[in-house]
mmCIF file of C-alpha atoms in Angstrom:
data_model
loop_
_atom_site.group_PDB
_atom_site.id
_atom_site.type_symbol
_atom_site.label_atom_id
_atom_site.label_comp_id
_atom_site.label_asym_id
_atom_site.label_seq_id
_atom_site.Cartn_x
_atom_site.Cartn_y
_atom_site.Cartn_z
ATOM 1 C CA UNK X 499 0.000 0.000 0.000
ATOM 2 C CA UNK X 500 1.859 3.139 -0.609
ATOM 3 C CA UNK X 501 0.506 6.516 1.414
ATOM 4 C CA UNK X 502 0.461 10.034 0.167
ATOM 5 C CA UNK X 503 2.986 12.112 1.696
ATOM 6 C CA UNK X 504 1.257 15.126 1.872
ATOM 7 C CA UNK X 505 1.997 17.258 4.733
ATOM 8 C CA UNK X 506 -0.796 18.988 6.356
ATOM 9 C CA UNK X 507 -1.331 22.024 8.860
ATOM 10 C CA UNK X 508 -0.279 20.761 12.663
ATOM 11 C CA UNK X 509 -4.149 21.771 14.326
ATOM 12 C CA UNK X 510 -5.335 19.670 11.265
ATOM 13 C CA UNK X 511 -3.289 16.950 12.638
ATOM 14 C CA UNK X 512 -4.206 17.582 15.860
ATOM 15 C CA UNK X 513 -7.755 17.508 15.535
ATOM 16 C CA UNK X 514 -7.884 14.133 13.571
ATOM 17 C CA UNK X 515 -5.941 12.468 16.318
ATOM 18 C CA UNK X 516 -8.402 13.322 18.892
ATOM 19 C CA UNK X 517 -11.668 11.860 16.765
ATOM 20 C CA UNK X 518 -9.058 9.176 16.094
ATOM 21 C CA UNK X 519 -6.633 6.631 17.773
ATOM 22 C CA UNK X 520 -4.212 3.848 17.913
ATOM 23 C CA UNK X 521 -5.207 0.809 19.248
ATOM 24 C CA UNK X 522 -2.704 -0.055 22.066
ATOM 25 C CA UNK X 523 -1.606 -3.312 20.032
ATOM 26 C CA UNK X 524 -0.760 -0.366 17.423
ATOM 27 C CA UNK X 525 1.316 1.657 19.765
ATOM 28 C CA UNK X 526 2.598 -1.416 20.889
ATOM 29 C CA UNK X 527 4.166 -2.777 16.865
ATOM 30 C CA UNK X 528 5.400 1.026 15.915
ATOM 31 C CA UNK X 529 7.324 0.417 18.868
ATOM 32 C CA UNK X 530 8.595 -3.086 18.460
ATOM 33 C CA UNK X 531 9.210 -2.285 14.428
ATOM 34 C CA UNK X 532 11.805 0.732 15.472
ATOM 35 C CA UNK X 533 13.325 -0.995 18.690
ATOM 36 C CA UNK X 534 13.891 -4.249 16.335
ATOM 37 C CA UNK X 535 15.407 -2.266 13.753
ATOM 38 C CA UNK X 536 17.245 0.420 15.577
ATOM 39 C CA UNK X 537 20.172 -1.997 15.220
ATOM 40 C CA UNK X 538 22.869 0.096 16.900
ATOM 41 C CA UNK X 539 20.341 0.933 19.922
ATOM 42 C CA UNK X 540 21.010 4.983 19.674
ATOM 43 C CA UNK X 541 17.367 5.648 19.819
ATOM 44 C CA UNK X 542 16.834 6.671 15.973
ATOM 45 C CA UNK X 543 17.043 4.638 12.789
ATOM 46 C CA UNK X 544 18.739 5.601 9.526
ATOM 47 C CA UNK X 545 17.720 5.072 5.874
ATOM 48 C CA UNK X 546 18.089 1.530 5.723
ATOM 49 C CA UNK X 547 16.578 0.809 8.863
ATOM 50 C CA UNK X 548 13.801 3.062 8.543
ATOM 51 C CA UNK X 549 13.003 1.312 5.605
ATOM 52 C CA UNK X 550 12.659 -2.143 7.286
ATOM 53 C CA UNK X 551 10.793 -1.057 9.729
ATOM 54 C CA UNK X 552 8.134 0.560 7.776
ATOM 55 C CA UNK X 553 7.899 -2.787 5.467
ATOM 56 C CA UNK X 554 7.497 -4.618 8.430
ATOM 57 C CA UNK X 555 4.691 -2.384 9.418
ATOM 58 C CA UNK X 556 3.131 -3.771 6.283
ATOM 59 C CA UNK X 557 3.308 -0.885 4.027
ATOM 60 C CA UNK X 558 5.023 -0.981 0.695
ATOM 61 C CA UNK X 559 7.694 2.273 0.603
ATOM 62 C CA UNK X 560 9.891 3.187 -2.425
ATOM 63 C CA UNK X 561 13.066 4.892 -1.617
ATOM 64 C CA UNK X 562 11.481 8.294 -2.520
ATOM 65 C CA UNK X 563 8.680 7.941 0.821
ATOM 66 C CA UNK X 564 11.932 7.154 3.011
ATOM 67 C CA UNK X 565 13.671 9.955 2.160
ATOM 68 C CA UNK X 566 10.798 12.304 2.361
ATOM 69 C CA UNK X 567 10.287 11.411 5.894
ATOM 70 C CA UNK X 568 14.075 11.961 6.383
ATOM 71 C CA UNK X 569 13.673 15.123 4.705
ATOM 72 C CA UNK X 570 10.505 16.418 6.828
ATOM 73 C CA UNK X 571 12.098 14.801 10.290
ATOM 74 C CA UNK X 572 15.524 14.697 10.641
ATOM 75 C CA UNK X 573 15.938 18.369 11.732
ATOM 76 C CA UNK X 574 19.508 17.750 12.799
ATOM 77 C CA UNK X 575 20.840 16.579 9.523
ATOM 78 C CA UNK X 576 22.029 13.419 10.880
ATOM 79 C CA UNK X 577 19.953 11.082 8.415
ATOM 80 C CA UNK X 578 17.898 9.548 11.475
ATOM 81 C CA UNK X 579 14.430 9.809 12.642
ATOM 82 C CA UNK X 580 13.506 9.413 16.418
ATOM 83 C CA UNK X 581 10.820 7.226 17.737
ATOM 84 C CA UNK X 582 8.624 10.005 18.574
ATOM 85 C CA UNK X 583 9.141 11.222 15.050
ATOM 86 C CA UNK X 584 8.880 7.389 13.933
ATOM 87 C CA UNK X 585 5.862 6.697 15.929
ATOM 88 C CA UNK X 586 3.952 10.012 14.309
ATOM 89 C CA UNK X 587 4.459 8.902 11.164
ATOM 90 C CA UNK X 588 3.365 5.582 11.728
ATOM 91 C CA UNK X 589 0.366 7.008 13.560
ATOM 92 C CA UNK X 590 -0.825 8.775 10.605
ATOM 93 C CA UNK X 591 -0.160 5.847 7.883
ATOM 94 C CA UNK X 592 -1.964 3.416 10.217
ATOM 95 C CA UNK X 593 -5.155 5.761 10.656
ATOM 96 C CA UNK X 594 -5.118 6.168 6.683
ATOM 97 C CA UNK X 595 -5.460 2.833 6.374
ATOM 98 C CA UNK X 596 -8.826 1.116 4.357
ATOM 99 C CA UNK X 597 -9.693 -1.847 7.118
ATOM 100 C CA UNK X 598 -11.398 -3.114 4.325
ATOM 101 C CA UNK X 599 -8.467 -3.408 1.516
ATOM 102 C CA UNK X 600 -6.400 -4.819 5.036
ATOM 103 C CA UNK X 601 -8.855 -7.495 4.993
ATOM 104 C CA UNK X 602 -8.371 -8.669 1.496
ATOM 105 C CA UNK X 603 -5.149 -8.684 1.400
ATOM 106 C CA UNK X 604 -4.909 -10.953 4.567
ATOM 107 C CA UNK X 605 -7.554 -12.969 2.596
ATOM 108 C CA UNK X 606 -5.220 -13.514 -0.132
ATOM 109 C CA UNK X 607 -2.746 -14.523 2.181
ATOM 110 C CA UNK X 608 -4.965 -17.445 2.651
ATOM 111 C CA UNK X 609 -5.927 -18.091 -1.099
ATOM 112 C CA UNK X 610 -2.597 -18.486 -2.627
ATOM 113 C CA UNK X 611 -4.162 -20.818 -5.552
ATOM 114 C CA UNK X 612 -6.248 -17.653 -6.360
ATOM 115 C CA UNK X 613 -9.478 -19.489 -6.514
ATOM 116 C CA UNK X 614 -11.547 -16.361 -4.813
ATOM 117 C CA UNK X 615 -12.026 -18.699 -1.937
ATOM 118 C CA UNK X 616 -10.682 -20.459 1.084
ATOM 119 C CA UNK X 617 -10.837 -24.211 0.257
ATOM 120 C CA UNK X 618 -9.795 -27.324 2.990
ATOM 121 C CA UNK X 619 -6.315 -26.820 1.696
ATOM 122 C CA UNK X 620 -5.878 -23.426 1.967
ATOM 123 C CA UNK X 621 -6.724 -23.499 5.863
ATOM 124 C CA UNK X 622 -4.410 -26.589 6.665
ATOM 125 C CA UNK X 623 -2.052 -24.691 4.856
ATOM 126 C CA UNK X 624 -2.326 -21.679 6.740
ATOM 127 C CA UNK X 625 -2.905 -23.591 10.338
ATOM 128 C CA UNK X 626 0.424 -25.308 9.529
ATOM 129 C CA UNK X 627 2.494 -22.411 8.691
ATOM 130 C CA UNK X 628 1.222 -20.611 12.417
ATOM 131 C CA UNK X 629 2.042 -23.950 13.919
ATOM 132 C CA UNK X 630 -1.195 -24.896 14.613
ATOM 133 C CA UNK X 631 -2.051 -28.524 15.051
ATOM 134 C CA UNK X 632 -5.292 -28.924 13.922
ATOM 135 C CA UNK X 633 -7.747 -31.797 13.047
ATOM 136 C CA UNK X 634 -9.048 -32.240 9.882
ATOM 137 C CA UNK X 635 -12.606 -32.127 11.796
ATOM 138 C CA UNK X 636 -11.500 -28.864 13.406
ATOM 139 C CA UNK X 637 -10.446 -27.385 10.137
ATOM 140 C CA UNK X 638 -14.034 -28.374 8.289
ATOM 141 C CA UNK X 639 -15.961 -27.052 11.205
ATOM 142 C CA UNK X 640 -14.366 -23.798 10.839
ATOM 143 C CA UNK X 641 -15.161 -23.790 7.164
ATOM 144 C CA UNK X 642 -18.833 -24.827 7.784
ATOM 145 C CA UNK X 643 -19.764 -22.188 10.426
ATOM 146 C CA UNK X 644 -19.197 -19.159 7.747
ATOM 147 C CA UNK X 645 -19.495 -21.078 4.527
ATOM 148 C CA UNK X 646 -22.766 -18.826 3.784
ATOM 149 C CA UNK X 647 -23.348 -20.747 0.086
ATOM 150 C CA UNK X 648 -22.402 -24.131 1.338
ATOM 151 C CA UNK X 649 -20.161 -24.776 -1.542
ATOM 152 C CA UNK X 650 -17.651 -25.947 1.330
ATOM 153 C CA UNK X 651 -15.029 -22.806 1.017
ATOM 154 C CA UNK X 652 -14.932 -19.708 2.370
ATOM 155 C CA UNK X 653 -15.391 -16.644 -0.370
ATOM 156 C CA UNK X 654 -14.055 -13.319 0.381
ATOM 157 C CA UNK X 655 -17.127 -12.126 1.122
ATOM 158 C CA UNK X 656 -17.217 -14.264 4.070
ATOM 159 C CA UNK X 657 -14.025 -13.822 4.774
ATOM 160 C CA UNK X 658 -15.043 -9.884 5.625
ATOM 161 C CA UNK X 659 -18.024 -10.699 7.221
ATOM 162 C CA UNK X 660 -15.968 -12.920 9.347
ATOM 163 C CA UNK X 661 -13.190 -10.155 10.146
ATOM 164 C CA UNK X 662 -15.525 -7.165 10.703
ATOM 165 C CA UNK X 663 -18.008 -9.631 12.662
ATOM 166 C CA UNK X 664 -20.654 -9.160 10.567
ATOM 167 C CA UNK X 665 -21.706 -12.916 10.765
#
């Protein structure tokens, strides 16, 4: 997902961040992404890690995004960014976010044949990567409580209703 850089007036950004907020589990990866990657521990990343962590944050940067946030953050001219300075970025990427397009994307994570749906195969697959030991039985029950056409797969349709709770 790539983010418009645009910058915007500070009481602007103030008064979005009051109607909205991070989650704690939010808060919680901006800081695990920059303590990870802050490889030499100074407290501020450079290029290369600043990169990293972003990706890692899920969002897909080109060169161009890092060094604008260089640019418009590192005040100093030592080609870091600080965590606060990390974090606020982050912030505003996160809230800019479509939940929906989030939710496809992690549904595509599960349909790597590209079928449109969530077949047997696709879960085992899935429950096997995260280490999950699951029965078969377990597996087809999951499938059967949100297969709303009863074609025995999940579509993506369900898949939403599933993640937004809309079941």
């Amino acid at each position: 997902m790539s983010v418009s850089l645009k910058s915007e007036l500070p009481a602007d950004k103030n008064r979005r961040r009051k109607r909205r907020e991070l989650s704690e589990e939010h808060k919680q990866e901006i800081a695990e992404a920059f303590n990870l990657f802050d490889t030499d521990k100074d407290q501020a990343i450079d290029y290369h890690e600043l990169k990293v962590a972003v990706r890692a944050l899920g969002f897909e940067v080109k060169k161009a995004d890092i060094l604008k946030i260089l640019k418009d953050y590192d005040k100093e001219g030592t080609g870091k960014i600080s965590f606060q300075d990390f974090s606020e970025v982050m912030t505003d990427w996160m809230l800019q976010r479509d939940p929906r397009e989030e939710i496809v994307k992690a549904f595509k994570l599960f349909d790597d044949d590209n079928t449109g749906k969530i077949s047997l195969r696709n879960l085992r697959r899935v429950a096997r990567e995260l280490g999950e030991n699951m029965s078969e039985e377990e597996l087809r029950a999951m499938i059967d409580e949100f297969d709303t056409d009863h074609d025995g797969e999940i579509s993506e349709e369900d898949f939403i209703a599933i993640m937004t709770g809309d079941t």
